[in-house]
Tab-separated table of C-alpha atoms in Angstrom:
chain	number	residue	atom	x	y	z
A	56	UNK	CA	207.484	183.580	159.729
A	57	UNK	CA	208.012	187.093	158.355
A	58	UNK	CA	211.723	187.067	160.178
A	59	UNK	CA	212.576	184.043	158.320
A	60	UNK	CA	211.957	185.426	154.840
A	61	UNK	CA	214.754	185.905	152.156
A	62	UNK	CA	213.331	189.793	151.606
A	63	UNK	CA	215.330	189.940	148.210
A	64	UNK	CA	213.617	187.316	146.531
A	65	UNK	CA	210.000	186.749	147.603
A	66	UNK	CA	208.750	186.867	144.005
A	67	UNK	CA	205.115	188.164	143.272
A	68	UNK	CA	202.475	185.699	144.819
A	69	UNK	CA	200.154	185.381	147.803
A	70	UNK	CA	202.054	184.704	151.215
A	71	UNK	CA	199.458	184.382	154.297
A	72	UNK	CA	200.119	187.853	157.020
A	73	UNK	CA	198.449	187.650	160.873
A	74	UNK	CA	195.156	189.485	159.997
A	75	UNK	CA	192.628	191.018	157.331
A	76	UNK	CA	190.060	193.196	157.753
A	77	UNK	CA	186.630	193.405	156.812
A	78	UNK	CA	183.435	195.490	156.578
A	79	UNK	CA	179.850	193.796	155.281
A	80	UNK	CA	177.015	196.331	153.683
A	81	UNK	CA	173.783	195.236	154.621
A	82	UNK	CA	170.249	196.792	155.303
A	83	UNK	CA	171.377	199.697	153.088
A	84	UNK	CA	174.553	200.607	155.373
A	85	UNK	CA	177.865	200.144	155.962
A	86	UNK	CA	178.852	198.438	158.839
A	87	UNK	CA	181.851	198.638	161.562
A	88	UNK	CA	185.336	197.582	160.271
A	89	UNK	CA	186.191	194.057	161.619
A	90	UNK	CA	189.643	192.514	162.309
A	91	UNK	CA	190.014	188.596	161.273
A	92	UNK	CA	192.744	186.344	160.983
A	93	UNK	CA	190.838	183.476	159.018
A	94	UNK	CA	191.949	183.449	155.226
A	95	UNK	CA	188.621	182.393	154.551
A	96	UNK	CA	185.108	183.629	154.240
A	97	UNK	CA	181.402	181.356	153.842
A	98	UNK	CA	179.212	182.829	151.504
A	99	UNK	CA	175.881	181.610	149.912
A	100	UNK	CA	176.074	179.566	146.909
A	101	UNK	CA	173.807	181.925	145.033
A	102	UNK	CA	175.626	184.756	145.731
A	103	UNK	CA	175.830	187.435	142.769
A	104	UNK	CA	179.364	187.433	142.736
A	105	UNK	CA	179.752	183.765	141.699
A	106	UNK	CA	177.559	184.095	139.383
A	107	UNK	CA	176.777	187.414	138.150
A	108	UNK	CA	180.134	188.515	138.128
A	109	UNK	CA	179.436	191.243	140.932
A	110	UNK	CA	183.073	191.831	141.632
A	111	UNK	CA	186.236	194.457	141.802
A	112	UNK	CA	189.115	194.496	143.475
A	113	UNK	CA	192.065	196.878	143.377
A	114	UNK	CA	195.645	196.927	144.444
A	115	UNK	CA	198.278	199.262	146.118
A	116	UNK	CA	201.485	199.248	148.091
A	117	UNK	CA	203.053	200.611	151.677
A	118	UNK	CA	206.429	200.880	151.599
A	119	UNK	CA	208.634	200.599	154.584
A	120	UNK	CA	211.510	203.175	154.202
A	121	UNK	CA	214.971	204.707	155.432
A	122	UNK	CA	213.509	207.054	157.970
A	123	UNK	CA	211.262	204.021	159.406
A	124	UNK	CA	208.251	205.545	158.183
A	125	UNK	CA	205.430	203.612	156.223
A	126	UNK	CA	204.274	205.250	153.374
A	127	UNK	CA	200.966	204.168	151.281
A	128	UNK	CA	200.745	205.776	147.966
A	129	UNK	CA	197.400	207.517	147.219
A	130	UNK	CA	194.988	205.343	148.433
A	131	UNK	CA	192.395	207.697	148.235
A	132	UNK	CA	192.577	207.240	144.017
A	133	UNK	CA	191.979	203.870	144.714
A	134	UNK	CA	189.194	204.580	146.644
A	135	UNK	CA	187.855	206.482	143.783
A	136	UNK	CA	188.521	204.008	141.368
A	137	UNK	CA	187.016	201.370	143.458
A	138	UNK	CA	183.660	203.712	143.511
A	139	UNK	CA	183.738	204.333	140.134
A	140	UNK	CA	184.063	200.510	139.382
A	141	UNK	CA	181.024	199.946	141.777
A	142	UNK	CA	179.090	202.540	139.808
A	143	UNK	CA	179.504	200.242	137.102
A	144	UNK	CA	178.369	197.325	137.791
A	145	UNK	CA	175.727	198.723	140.896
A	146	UNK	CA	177.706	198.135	144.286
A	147	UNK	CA	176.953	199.931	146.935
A	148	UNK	CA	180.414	202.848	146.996
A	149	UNK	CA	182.333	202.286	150.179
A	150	UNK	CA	183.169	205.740	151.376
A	151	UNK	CA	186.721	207.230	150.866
A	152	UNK	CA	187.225	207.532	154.643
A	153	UNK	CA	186.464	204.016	155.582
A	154	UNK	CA	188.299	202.983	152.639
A	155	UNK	CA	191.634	204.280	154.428
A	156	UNK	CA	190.402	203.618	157.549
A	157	UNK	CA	190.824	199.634	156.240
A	158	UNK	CA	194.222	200.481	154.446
A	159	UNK	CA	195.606	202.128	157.641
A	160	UNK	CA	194.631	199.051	159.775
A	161	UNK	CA	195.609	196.178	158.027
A	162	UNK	CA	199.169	197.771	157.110
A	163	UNK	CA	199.395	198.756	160.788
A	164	UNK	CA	197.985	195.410	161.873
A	165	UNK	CA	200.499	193.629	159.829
A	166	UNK	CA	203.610	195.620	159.847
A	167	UNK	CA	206.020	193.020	160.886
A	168	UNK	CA	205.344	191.471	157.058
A	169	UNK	CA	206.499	195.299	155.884
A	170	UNK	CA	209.795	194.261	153.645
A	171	UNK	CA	213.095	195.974	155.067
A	172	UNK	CA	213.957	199.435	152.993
A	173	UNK	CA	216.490	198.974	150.352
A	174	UNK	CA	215.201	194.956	149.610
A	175	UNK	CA	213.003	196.146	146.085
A	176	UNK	CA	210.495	194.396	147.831
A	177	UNK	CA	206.852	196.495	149.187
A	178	UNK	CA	203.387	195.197	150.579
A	179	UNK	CA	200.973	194.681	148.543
A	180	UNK	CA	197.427	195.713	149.960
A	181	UNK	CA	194.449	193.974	147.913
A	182	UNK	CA	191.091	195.310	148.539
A	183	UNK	CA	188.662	193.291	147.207
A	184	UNK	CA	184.643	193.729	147.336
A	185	UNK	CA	181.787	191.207	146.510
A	186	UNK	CA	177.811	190.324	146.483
A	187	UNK	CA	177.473	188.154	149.074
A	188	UNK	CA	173.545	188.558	148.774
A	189	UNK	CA	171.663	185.481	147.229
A	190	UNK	CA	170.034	186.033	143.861
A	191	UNK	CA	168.395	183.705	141.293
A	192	UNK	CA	167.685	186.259	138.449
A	193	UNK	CA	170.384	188.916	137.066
A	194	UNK	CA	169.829	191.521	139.561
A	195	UNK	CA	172.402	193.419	142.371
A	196	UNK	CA	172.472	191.639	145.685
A	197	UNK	CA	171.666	193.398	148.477
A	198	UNK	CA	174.462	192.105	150.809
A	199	UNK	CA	178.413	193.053	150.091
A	200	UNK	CA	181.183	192.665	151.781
A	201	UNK	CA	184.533	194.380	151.227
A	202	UNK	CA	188.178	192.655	152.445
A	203	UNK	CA	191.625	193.470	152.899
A	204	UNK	CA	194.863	191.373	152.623
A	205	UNK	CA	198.104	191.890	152.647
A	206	UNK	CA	201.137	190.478	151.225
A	207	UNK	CA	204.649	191.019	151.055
A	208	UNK	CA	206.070	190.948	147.326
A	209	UNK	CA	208.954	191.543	145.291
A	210	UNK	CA	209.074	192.603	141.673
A	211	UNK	CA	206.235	192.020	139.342
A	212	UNK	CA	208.425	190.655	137.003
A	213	UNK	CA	211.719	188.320	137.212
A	214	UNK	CA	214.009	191.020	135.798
A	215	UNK	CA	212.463	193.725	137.732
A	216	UNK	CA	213.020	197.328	136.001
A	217	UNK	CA	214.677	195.579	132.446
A	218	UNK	CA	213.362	195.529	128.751
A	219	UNK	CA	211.451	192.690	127.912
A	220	UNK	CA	209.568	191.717	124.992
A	221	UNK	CA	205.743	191.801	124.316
A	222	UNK	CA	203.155	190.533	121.476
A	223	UNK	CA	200.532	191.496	119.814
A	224	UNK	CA	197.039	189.566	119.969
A	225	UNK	CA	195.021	190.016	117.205
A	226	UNK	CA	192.846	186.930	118.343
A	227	UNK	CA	191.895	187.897	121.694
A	228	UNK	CA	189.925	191.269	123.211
A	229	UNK	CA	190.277	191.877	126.727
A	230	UNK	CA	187.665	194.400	127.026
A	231	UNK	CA	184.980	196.230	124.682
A	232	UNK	CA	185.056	199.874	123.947
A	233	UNK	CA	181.700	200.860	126.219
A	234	UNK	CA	181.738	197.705	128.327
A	235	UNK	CA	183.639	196.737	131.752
A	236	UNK	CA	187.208	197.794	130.702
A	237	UNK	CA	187.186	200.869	132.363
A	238	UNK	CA	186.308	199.303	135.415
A	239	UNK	CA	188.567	196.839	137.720
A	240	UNK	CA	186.466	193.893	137.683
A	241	UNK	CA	187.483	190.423	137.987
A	242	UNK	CA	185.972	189.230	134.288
A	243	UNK	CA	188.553	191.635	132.737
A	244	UNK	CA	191.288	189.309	133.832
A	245	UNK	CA	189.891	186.115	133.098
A	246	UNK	CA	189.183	187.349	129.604
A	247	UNK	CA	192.908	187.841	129.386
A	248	UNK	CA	194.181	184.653	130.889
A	249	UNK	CA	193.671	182.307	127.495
A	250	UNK	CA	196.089	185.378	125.157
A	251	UNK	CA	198.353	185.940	128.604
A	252	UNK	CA	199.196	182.341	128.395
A	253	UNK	CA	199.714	182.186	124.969
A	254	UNK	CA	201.882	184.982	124.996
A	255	UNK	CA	203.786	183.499	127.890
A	256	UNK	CA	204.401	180.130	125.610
A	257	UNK	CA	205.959	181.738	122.757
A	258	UNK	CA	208.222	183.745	124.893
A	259	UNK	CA	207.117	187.252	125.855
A	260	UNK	CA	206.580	189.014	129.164
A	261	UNK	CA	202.908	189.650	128.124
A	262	UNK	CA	200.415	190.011	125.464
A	263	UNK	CA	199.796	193.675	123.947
A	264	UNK	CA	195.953	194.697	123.003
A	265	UNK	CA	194.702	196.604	119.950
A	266	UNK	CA	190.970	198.419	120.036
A	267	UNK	CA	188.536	195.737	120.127
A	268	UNK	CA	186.638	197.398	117.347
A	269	UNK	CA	188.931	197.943	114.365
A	270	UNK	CA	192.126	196.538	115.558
A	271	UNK	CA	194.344	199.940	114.508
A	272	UNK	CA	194.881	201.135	117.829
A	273	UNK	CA	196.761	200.727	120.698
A	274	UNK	CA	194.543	199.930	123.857
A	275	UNK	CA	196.502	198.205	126.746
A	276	UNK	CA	199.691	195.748	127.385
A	277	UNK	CA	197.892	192.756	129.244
A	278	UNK	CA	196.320	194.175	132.647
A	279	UNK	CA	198.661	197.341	132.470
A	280	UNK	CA	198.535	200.640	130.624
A	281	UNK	CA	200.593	201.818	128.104
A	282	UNK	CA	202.813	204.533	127.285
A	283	UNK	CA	205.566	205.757	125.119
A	284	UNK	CA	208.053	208.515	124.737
A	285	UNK	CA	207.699	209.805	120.897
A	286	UNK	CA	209.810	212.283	119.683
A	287	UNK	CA	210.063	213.442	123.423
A	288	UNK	CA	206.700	213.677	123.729
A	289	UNK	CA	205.348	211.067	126.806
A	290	UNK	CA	201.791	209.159	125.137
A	291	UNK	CA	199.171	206.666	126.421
A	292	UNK	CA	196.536	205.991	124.475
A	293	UNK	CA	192.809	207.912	124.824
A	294	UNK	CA	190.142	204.538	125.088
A	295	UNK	CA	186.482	203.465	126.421
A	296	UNK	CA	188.149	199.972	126.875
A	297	UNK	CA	191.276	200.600	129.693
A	298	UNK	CA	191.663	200.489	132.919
A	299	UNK	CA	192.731	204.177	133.815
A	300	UNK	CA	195.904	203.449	135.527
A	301	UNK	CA	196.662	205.209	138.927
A	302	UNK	CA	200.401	204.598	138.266
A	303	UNK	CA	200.263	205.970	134.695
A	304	UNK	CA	198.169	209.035	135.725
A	305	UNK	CA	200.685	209.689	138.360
A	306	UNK	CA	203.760	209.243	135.827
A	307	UNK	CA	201.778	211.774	133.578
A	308	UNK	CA	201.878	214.781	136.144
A	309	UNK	CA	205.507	213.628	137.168
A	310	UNK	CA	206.247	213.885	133.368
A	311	UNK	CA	204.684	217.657	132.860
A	312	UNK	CA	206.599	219.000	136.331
A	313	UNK	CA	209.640	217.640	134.227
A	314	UNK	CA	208.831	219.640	131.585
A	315	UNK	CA	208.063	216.609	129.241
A	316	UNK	CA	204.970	217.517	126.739
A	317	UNK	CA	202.401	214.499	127.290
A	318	UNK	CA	199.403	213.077	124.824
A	319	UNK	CA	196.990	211.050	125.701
A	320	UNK	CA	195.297	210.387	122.413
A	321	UNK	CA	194.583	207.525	120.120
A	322	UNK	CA	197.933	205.663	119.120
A	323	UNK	CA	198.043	203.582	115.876
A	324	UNK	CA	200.144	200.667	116.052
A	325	UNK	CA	202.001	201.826	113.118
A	326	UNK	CA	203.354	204.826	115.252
A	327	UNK	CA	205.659	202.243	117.718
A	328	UNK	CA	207.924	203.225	114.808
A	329	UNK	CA	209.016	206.110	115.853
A	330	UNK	CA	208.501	205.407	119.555
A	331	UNK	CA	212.139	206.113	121.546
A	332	UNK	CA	211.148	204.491	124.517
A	333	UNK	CA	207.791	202.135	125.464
A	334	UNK	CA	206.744	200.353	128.711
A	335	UNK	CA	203.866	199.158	130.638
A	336	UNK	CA	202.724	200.668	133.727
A	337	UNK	CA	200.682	199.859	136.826
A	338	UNK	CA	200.830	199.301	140.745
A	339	UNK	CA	202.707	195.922	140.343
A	340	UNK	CA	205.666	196.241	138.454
A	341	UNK	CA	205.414	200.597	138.416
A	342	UNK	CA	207.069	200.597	134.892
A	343	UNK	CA	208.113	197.565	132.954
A	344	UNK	CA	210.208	199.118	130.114
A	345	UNK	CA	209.521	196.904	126.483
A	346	UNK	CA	212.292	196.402	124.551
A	347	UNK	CA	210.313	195.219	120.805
A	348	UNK	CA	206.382	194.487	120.030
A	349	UNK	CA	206.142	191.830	117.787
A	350	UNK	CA	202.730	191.351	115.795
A	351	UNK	CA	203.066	187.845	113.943
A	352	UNK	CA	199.455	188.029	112.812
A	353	UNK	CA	200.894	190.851	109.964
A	354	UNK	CA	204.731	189.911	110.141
A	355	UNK	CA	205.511	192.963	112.022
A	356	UNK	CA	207.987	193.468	114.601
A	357	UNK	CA	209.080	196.946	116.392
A	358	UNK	CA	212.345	197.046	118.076
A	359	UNK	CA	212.107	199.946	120.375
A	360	UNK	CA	215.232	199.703	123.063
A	361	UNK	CA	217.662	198.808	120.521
A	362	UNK	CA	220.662	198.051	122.698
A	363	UNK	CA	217.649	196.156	124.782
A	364	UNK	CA	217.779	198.497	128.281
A	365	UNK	CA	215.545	201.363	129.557
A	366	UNK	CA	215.541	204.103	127.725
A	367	UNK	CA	216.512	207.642	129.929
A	368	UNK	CA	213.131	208.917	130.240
A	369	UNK	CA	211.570	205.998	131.464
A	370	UNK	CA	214.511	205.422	133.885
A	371	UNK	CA	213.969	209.127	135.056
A	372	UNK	CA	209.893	208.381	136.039
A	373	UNK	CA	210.812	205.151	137.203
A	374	UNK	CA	213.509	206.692	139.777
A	375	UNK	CA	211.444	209.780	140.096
A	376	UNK	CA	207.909	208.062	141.202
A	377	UNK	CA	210.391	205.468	143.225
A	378	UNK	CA	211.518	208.255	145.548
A	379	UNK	CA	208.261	209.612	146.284
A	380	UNK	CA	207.103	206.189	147.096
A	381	UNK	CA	209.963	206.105	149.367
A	382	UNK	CA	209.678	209.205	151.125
A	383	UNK	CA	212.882	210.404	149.210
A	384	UNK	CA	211.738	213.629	146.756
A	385	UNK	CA	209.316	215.936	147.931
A	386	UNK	CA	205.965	214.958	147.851
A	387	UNK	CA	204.509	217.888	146.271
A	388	UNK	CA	200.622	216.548	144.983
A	389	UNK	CA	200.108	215.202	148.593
A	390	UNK	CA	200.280	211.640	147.124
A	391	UNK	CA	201.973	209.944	150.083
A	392	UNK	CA	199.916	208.721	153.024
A	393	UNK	CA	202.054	208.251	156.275
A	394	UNK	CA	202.118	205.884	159.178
C-alpha cells in the first residue's frame, strides 16, 4: 500500500500503482484513451515488436510539492521525442495532445502513489509504445499500442547527487553514428547491458562511450548524456549516435540565463583534462556529478572532482532545475505542467 511505504528509501525499480492507461492505433487511427488496472497485456506472438524490434519508450517525472500542487516537467518534449523516435523506426506519431492527455490521467489516476514533498523521491511516468500487429517479413505492423505506468522512485543512484566514478569501454558501442542512437528505442539499452555490467563488476557507477567510429570522442556515459564545465565554459558533445537528452537540453538554457557560455561540439577524450567539473545527465538521476574517468584500455585515468564532491556549477543546475521541478523558481520557458 502506498501509505505503508518508507518514502525516503524506495530505491529506483518498478513498484505496481492502481491503474495504467492505454490507447491502441489501428485501421490507420488513433483510438480513445482506456483506463486498466491489469499489469499485463496479450499480444500476438508475431508481433513486430518481439521481433523486429518495433519499440520506444520514454520516461518523465510529476513531482508532488510544498504548495500541494503536482507538477510534470515538459511532457510535451517527450512527446516530441517520442515522435521523432517513431519517425525512425516507422510508428505511427501519437499526437502531442493525447500524449498529455495520457500523462495527465495516469498521474491523476494514481496520485495517492505521488511521494510526499521534501522525501527526494518523484513518480516516474513510463510511456512505452509497441507493434502489436503480426508480421512474418521485416515490415511495420499495422497495429500499435501505446501504455502508461507509473511508479514511485527514489534516486537513480544509491548516493543520490554525489561524485562517483565511471569507465571507459573501448570494447563495446552502444549505438552507431547514423543508426538508432538518436532515437529511444529499446535495442539501445540492451546493446549496453553486456559493458553496463562489466563496468558495474570492476567498480564504477557506469560505463562511459567513445564515437563508435574512431574511438577519439566523447559520445555518451551509459544511457545518459554528457557534459562538462571547461574553463567555465558548460560542453556536451555534438553526435549522430546520442540520445538528445531532455534534461541536458534543459540544463543548457538554464546554463545561458546564468550567464554560463555553453558548447555543444565534438569533445576528445583527451580534453577531460582540463574539465573542472563532469557529470551525467538525464530524467532519472537529473545530474550524477563524476568524480574520475578511468580508461584501462590506454592506462589513462582523469580525476576531475579532486576532493571527490560536486563541483559549484553543477551543484548550481542541479539546485536550479530542482526548484523548477518543484514549483520553487520561476518557471520562465513554460516547462512546468500543473495539476
Amino acid at each position: 500500500m502506498a501509505e505503508e511505504l518508507d518514502w525516503s528509501n524506495i530505491g529506483f525499480g518498478y513498484r505496481k500503482t492502481d491503474y495504467n492507461v492505454r490507447c491502441y492505433y489501428r485501421d490507420g487511427k488513433w483510438g480513445e484513451i482506456e483506463v486498466n488496472s491489469e499489469e499485463t497485456i496479450n499480444i500476438h506472438m508475431a508481433a513486430t515488436a518481439l521481433h523486429y524490434g518495433q519499440e520506444a519508450f520514454e520516461g518523465l517525472k510529476a513531482y508532488k510539492c510544498k504548495d500541494g500542487k503536482i507538477r510534470i516537467f515538459r511532457p510535451d518534449a517527450n512527446a516530441e521525442r517520442l515522435q521523432s523516435t517513431c519517425r525512425g523506426i516507422l510508428m505511427p506519431e501519437l499526437p502531442t495532445e493525447k500524449f498529455i492527455d495520457m500523462v495527465k490521467k495516469v498521474v491523476s489516476m494514481n496520485e495517492r502513489f505521488i511521494p510526499p514533498y521534501g522525501t527526494g523521491a518523484s513518480l516516474y511516468i513510463r510511456p512505452v509504445m509497441f507493434g502489436t500487429g503480426a508480421q512474418v517479413g521485416v515490415r511495420p505492423a499495422g497495429e500499435y499500442v501505446i501504455i502508461m505506468f507509473v511508479t514511485p522512485v527514489g534516486p537513480y543512484f544509491k548516493g543520490g547527487f554525489a561524485a562517483t566514478p565511471y569507465v571507459v569501454t573501448r570494447k563495446f558501442d552502444r549505438s552507431a553514428p547514423l543508426g538508432t542512437g538518436i532515437y529511444k528505442v529499446g535495442g539501445n539499452y540492451a546493446a549496453s547491458l553486456q559493458a553496463n555490467n562489466w563496468a558495474h563488476e570492476q567498480g564504477y557507477s557506469c560505463e562511459f562511450y567513445l564515437d563508435a567510429k574512431e574511438k577519439k570522442y566523447i559520445d555518451e556515459a551509459g544511457a545518459a548524456n554528457f557534459f562538462g564545465i571547461k574553463h567555465g565554459v558548460y560542453v556536451t558533445p555534438k553526435s549522430t549516435s546520442i540520445l538528445p537528452s531532455i534534461t541536458n537540453r534543459s540544463l543548457m538554457q538554464i546554463a545561458e540565463d546564468m550567464g554560463i557560455k555553453v558548447e555543444r561540439r565534438q569533445i576528445a577524450i583527451e580534453e577531460l583534462e582540463d574539465m573542472e567539473e563532469a557529470g551525467a545527465c538525464g530524467t532519472a538521476a537529473v545530474i550524477s556529478p563524476i568524480s574520475r574517468i578511468d580508461d584501462p584500455e590506454v592506462g589513462k585515468s582523469y580525476v576531475i572532482a579532486k576532493d571527490g564532491k560536486p563541483g559549484p556549477i553543477s551543484e548550481k543546475l542541479y539546485n536550479a532545475i530542482r526548484a523548477i521541478q518543484l514549483g520553487e523558481a520561476e518557471d520562465k520557458h513554460g516547462w512546468v505542467l500543473t495539476l
